[in-house]
Coordinates of C-alpha atoms in Angstrom, one line a residue:
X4 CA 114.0 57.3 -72.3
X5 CA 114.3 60.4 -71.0
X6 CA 116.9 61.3 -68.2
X7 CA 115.9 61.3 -64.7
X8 CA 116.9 65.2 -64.2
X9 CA 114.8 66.6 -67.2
X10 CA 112.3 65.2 -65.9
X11 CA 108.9 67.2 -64.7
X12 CA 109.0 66.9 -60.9
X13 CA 105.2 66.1 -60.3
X14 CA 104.7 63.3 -62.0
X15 CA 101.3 62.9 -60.1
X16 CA 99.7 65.7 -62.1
X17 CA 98.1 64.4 -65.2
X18 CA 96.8 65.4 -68.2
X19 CA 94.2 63.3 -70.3
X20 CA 93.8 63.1 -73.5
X21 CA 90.7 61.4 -75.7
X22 CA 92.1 61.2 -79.2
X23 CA 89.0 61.0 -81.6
X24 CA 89.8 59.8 -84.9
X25 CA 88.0 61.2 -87.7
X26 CA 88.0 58.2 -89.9
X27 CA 87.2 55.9 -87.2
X28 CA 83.7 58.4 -87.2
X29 CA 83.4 57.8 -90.9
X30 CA 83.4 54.1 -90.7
X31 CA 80.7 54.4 -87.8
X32 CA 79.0 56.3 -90.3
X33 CA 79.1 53.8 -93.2
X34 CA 77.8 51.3 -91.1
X35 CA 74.1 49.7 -92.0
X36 CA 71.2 51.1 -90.3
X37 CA 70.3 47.7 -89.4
X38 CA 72.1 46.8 -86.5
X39 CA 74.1 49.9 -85.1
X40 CA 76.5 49.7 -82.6
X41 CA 75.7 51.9 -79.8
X42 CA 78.8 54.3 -79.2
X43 CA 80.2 56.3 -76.7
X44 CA 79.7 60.0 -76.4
X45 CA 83.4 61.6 -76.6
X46 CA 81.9 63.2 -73.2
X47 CA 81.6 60.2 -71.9
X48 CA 85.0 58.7 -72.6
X49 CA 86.6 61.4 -71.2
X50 CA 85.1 61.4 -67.9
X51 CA 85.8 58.1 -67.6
X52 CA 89.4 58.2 -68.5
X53 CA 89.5 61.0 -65.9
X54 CA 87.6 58.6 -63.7
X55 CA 90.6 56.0 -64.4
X56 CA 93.3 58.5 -63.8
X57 CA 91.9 59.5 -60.3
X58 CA 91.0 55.7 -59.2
X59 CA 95.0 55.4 -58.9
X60 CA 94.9 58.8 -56.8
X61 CA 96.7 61.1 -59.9
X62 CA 95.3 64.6 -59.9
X63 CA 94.3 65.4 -63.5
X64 CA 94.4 69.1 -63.8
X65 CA 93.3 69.0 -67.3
X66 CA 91.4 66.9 -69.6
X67 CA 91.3 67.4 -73.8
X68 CA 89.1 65.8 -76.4
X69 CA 91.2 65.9 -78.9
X70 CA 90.4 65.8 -82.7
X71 CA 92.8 63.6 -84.8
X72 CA 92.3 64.3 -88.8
X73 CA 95.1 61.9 -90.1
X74 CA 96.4 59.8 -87.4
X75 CA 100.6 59.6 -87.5
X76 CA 102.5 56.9 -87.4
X77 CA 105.7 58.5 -85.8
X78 CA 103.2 60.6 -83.0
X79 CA 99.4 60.0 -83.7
X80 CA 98.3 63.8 -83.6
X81 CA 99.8 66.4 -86.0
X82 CA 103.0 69.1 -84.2
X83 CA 100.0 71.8 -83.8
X84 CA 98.7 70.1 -81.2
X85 CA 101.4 68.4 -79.7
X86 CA 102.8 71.9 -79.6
X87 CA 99.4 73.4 -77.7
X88 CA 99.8 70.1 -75.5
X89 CA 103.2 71.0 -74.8
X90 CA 102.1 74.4 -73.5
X91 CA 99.5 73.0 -71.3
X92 CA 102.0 71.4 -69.4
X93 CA 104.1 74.0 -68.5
X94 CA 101.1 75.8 -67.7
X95 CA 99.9 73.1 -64.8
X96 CA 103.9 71.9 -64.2
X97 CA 102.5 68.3 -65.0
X98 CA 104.9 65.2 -65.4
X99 CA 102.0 62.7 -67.1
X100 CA 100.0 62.8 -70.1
X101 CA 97.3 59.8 -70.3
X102 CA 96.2 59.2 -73.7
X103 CA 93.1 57.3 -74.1
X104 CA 94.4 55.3 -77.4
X105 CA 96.3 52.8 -78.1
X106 CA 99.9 53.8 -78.4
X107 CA 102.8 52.0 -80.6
X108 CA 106.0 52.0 -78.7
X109 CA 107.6 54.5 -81.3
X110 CA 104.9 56.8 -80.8
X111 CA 105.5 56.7 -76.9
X112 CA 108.7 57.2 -77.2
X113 CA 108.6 60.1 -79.3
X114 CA 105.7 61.8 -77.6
X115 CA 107.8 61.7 -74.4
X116 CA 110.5 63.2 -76.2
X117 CA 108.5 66.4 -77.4
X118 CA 106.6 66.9 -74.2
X119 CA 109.6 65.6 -71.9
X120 CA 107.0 63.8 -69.6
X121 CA 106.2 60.6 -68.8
X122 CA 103.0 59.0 -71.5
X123 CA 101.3 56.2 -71.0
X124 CA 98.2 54.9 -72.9
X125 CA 95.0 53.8 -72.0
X126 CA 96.3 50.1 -72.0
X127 CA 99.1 50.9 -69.3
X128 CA 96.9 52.9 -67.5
X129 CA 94.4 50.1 -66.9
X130 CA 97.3 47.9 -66.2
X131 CA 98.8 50.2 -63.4
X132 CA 95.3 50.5 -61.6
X133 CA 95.1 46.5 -61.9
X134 CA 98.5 46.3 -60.2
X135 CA 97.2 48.3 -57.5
X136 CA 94.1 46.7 -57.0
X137 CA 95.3 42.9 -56.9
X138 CA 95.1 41.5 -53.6
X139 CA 95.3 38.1 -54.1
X140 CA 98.9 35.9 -55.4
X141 CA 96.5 34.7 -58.0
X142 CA 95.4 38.6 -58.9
X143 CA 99.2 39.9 -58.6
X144 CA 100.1 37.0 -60.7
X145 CA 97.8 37.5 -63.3
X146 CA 98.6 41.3 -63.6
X147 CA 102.4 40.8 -63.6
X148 CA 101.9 38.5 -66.5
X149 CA 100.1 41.0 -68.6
X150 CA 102.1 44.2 -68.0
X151 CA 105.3 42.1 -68.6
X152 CA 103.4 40.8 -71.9
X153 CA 102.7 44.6 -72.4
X154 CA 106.0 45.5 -71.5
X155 CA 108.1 42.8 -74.0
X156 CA 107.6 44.7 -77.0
X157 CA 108.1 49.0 -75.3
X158 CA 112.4 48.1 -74.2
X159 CA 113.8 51.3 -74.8
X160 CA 117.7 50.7 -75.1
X161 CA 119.1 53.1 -72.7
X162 CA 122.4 52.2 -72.5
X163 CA 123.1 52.1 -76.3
X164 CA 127.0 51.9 -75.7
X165 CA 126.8 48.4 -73.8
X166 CA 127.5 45.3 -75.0
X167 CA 127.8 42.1 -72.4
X168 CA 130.0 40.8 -73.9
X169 CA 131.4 39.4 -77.3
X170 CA 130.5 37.1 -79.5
X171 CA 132.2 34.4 -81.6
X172 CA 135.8 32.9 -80.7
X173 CA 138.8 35.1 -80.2
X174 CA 139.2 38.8 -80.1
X175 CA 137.9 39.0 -83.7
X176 CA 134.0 37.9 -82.3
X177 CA 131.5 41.1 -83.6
X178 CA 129.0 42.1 -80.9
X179 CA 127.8 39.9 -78.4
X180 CA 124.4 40.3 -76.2
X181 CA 123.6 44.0 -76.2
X182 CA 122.0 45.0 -72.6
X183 CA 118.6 45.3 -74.5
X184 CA 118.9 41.5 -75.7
X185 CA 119.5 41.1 -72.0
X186 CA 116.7 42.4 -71.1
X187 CA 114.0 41.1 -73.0
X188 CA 115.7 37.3 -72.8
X189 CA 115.2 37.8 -68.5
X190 CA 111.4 39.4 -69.4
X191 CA 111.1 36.4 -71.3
X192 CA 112.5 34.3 -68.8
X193 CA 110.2 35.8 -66.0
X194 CA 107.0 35.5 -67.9
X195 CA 107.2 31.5 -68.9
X196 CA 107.5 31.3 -64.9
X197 CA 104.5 33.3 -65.1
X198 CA 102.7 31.3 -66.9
X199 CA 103.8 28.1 -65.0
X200 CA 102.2 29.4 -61.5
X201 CA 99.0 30.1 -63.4
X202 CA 99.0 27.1 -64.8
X203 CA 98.9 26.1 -61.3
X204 CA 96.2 28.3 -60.1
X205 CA 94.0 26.8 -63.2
X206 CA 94.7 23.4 -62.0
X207 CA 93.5 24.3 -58.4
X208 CA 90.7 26.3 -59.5
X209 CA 89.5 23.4 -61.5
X210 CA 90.0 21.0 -58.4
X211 CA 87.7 23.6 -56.5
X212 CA 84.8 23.3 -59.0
X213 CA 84.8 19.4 -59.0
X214 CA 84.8 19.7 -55.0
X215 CA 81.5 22.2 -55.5
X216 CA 80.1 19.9 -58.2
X217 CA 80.1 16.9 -55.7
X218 CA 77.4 19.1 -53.2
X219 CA 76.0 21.1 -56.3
X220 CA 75.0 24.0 -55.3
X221 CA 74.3 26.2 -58.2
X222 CA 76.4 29.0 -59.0
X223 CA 74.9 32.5 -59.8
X224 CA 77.7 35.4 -61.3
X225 CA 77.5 38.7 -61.4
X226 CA 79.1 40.4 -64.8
X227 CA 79.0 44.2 -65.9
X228 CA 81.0 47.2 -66.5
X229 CA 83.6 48.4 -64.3
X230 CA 81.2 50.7 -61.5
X231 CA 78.0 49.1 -62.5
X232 CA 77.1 48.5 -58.8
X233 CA 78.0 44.4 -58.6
X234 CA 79.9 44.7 -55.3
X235 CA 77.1 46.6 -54.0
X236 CA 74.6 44.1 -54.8
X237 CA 76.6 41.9 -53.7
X238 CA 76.6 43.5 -50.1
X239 CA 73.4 43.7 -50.0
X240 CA 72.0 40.4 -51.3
X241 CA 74.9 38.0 -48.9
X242 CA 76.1 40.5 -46.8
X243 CA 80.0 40.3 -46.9
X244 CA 81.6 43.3 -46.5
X245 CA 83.4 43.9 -50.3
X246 CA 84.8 47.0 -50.6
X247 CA 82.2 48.8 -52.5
X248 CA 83.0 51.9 -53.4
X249 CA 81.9 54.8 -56.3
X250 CA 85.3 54.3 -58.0
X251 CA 86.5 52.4 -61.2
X252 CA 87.8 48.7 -60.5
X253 CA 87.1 49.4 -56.7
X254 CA 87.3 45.6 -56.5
X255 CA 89.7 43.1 -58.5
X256 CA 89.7 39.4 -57.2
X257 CA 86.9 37.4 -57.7
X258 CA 84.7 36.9 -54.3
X259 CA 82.3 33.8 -53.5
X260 CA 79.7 33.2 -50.9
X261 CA 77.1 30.9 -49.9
X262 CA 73.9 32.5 -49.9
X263 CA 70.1 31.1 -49.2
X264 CA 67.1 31.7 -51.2
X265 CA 64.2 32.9 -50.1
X266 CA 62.9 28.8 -49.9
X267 CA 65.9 27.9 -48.1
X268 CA 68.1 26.7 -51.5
X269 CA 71.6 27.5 -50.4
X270 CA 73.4 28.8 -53.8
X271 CA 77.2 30.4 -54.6
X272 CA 77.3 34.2 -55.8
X273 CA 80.1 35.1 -57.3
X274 CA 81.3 38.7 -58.0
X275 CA 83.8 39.2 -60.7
X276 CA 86.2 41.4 -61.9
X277 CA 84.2 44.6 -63.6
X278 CA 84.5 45.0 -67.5
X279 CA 85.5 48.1 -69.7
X280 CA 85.8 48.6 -73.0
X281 CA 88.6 48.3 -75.1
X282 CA 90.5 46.3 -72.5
X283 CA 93.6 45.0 -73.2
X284 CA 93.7 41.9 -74.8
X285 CA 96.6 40.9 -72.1
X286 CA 94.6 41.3 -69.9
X287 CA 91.6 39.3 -71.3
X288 CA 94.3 36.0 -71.7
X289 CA 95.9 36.8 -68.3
X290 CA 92.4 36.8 -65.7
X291 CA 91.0 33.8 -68.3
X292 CA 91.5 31.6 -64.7
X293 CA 89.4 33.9 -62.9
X294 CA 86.9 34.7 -65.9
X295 CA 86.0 31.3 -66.5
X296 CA 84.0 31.3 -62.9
X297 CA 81.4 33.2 -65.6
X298 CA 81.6 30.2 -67.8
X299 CA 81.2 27.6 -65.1
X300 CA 78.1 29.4 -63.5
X301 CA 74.6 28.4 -64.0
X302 CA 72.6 31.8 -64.2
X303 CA 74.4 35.0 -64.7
X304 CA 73.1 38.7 -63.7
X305 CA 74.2 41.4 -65.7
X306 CA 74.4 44.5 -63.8
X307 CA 74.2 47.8 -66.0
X308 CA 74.2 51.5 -64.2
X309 CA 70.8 52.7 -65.9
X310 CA 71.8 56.2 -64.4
X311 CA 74.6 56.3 -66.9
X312 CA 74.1 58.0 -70.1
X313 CA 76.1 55.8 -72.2
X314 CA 74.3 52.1 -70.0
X315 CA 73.9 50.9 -73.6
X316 CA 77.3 51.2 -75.3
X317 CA 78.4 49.5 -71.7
X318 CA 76.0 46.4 -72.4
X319 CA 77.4 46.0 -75.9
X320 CA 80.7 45.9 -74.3
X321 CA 80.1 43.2 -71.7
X322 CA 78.2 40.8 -74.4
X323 CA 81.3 41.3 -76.8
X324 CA 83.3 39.8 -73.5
X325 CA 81.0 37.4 -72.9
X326 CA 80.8 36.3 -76.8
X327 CA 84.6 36.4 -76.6
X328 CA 84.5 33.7 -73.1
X329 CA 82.2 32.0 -75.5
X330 CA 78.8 32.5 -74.2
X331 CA 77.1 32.3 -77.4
X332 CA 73.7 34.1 -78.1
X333 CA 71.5 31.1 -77.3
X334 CA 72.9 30.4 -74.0
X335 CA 72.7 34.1 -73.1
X336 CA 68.5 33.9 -72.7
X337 CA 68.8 31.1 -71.1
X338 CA 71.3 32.2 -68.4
X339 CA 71.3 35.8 -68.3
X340 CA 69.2 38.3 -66.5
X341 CA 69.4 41.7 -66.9
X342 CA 69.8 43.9 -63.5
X343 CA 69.1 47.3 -63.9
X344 CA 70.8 49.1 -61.3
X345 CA 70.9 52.1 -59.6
X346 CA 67.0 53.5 -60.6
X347 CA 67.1 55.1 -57.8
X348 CA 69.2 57.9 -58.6
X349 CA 66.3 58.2 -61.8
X350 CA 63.8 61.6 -61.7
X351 CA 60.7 60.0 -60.8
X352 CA 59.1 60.1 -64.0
X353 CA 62.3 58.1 -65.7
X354 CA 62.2 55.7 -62.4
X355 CA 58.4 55.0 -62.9
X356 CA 59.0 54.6 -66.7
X357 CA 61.7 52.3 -66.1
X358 CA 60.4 49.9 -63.4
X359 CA 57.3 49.5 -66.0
X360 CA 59.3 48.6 -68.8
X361 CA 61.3 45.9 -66.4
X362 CA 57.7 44.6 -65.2
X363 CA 56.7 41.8 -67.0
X364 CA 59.8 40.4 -68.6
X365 CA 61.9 37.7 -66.8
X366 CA 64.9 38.2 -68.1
X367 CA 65.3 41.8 -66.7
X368 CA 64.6 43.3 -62.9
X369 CA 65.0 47.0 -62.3
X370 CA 66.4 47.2 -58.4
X371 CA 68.5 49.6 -56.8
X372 CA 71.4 47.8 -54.6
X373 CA 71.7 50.6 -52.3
X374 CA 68.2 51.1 -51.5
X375 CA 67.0 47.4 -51.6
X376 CA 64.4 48.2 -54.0
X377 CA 63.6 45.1 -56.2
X378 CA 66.2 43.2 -54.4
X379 CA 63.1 40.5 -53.0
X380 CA 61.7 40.5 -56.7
X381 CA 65.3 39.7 -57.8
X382 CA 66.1 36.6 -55.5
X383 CA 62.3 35.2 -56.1
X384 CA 63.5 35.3 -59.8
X385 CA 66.6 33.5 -59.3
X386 CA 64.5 30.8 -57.3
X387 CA 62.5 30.8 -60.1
X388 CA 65.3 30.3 -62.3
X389 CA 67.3 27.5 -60.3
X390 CA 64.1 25.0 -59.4
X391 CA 64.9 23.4 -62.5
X392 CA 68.4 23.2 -61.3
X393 CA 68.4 20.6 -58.1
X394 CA 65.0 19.2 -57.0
X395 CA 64.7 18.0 -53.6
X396 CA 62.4 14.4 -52.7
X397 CA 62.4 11.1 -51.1
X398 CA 63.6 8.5 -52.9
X399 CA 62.5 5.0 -51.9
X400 CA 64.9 2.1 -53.0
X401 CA 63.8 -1.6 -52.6
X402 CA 65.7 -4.3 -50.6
X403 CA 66.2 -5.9 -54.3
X404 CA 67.9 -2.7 -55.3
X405 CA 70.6 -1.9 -53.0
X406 CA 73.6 -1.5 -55.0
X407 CA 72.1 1.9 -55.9
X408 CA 72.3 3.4 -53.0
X409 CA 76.0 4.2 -53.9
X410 CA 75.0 5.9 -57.3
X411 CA 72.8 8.1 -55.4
X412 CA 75.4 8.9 -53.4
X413 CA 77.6 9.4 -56.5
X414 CA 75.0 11.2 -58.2
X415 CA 73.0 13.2 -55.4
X416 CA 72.9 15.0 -52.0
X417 CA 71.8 12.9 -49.6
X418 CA 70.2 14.9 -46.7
X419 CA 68.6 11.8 -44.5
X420 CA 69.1 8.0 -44.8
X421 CA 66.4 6.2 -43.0
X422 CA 66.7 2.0 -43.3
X423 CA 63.7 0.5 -43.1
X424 CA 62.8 -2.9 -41.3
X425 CA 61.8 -4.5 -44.6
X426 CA 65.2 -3.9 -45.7
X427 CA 64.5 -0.7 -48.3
X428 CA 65.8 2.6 -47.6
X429 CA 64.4 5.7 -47.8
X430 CA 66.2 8.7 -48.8
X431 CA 65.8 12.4 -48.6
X432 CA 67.9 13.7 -51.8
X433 CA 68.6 16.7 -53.8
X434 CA 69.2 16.2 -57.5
X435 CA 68.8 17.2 -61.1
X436 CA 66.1 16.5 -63.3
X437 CA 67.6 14.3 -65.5
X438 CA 69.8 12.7 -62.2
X439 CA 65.9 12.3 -60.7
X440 CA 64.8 10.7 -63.8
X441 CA 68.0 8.5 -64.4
X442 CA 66.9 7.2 -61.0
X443 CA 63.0 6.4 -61.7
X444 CA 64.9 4.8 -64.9
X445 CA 67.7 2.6 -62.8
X446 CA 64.3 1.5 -60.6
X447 CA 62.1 0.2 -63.0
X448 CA 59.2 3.4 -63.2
X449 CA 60.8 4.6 -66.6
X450 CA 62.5 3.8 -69.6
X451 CA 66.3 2.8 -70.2
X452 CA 68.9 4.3 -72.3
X453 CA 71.4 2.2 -74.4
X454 CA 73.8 3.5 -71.7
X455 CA 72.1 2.4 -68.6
X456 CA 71.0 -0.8 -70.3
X457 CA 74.5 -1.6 -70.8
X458 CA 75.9 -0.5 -67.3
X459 CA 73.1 -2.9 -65.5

């Protein structure tokens, strides 16, 4: 660590840095023309580390691509440049360099060391703005959890002369607990406690589906990359008032609301946390609660930025995510829809071009969330989409019949009950298809499983 008065004052002054690793390029290269993975421009990724940097209000006063020929165990990038780095600092007077790479805790250490300033890496970096973000005891639980996860293995032993105490019996005991020990037995200790409130928060999320899945209403997520435009959309489609703003992880916790279709089926939107790549695996296993609102919804929209460059490389991102939350490439036609954002800020040429190739397919809508353009087009789709999902009728059940009033009740949402004076009951319901024909099954106008033949 280094000590508190060699220090750089301005610690909120920040350089970034893009390492780009020259055999990382070479194995892109190697790859079959078949299926290429669409890649980030090196432009790109530095703009949005910058983007990172400044969403946690650091003023970056430089930013570097820089090329790495032979990446080093000890320091990842050769002394030349960590001596031009070095310079750059002094320059600017800047206390933080933000390295958009994964960094070993040796080579954090010993860049700190060289350029006596405070390093983090792209991992801490999204960790820091998640900490700011989280609103929620679920959110600052979930946070805490990775960056103490993230933190476990990067104790630096500052105190290298203490020892707690000493070991064995007698005065002849070697070494006892070292401070370090100490340390990462009370991180330990802190994130099993961790994990038992989430446990917690999984067990109350779950009992807050099975309350929604008695009135099933069907539940429609929004997914994409970190700035895509979601909480905008969201705005504009329920009109809540999520902070919506042209900034990296503006929003963190999850958000629901009931909204109505335009034929009057109420549904749940759900906006999620936004995606980027490379993000850290801790947090991927921390927000797992929150992520799994993806998992439990019936249709989900993808919302890309079409105004961004790099829109593709962003998709492939969010579907490796998905893949990873196990949405498997079957279920993703099925309950995805592509939402191509922001065409408004397209020339007109490119907006015209765009909106024609959306035309005509159902699985993609070109709208613009600020504007409202294709937002109508969008919520006829999801109609479209959801009939299959509850369908509304009058069920008539015979006085002989009765006892199933209480599986429709079980099984449905009952909107009127009127008893009859031949002792049937009519009753308006909204159900499934397979619930409605279960029902035409239970009264006679269809055939019987094994199952129900069993249960009657």
């Amino acid at each position: 660590m280094i000590p508190e008065t060699d220090r750089r004052r301005d610690d909120m002054r920040a350089v970034v840095l893009v390492p780009v690793l020259k055999n990382a390029r070479a194995s892109r290269a190697a790859q079959p023309e078949a299926a290429p993975a669409p890649q980030r421009s090196e432009e790109a990724r530095l703009e949005e580390a910058i983007g990172l940097a400044r969403a946690i209000d650091l003023e970056v006063v430089q930013g570097l691509i820089v090329q790495v020929s032979q990446p080093r165990p000890a320091t990842l990038m050769g002394t030349g440049k960590m001596g031009e780095i070095k310079a750059l600092l002094d320059q600017h007077d800047a206390g933080l360099v933000i390295v958009d790479h994964p960094l070993t805790p040796v080579q954090q250490r010993n860049l700190e060391k060289e350029w006596n300033a405070k390093v983090i890496d792209r991992t801490g970096l999204i960790l820091e703005i998640f900490g700011r973000r989280a609103s929620t005891k679920e959110g600052t639980l979930q946070v805490d959890l990775a960056h103490l996860n993230y933190q476990k293995g990067r104790l630096v032993r500052s105190w290298t002369h203490l020892e707690r105490q000493r070991g064995g019996a007698g005065f002849m005991g070697g070494p006892g607990e070292t401070q370090i020990e100490a340390d990462r037995r009370l991180l330990q200790e802190r994130i099993v406690k961790l994990e038992r409130e989430l446990e917690q928060v999984v067990r109350t999320r779950q009992l807050h589906r099975a309350k929604r899945r008695k009135v099933p209403h069907p539940i429609v997520a929004l997914v994409g990359y970190t700035n895509a435009g979601k909480s905008t959309l969201f705005n504009r489609i329920t009109g809540a008032g999520v902070l919506a703003e042209d900034m990296l992880f503006a929003t963190l916790d999850p958000t629901l609301r009931r909204m109505k279709l335009p034929h009057g089926r109420t549904v749940i939107l759900s906006d999620t946390v936004g995606f980027i790549s490379d993000l850290p695996t801790h947090l991927v296993a921390a927000f797992r609660a929150t992520l799994e609102e993806v998992l439990e919804a019936d249709l989900i929209l993808h919302v890309r930025d079409m105004s961004d460059p790099d829109n593709a490389a962003q998709s492939a991102d969010v579907m490796r995510i998905l893949s990873d939350l196990g949405i498997d490439e079957k279920e993703r036609e099925a309950r995805i829809i592509e939402v191509w954002n922001k065409i408004d800020r397209l020339d007109p040429e490119a907006h015209d071009a765009m909106a024609e190739r959306a035309s005509g397919r159902d699985n993609i809508m070109a709208v613009s969330a600020i504007t409202g353009e294709g937002v109508d087009a969008l919520l006829a789709e999801i109609a479209r989409r959801l009939s299959g999902v509850l369908t509304e009728t009058t069920v008539a059940i015979p006085g002989d019949k009765l006892s199933l009033v209480s599986w429709v009740y079980e099984n449905a949402i009952v909107d009127e009950r009127r008893d009859q004076e031949d002792g049937s009951v009519e009753l308006d319901v909204r159900l499934s298809e397979g619930q409605a024909a279960a029902l035409e099954r239970r009264l006679g106008n269809g055939p019987k499983t094994e199952k129900e033949d069993w249960e009657r």
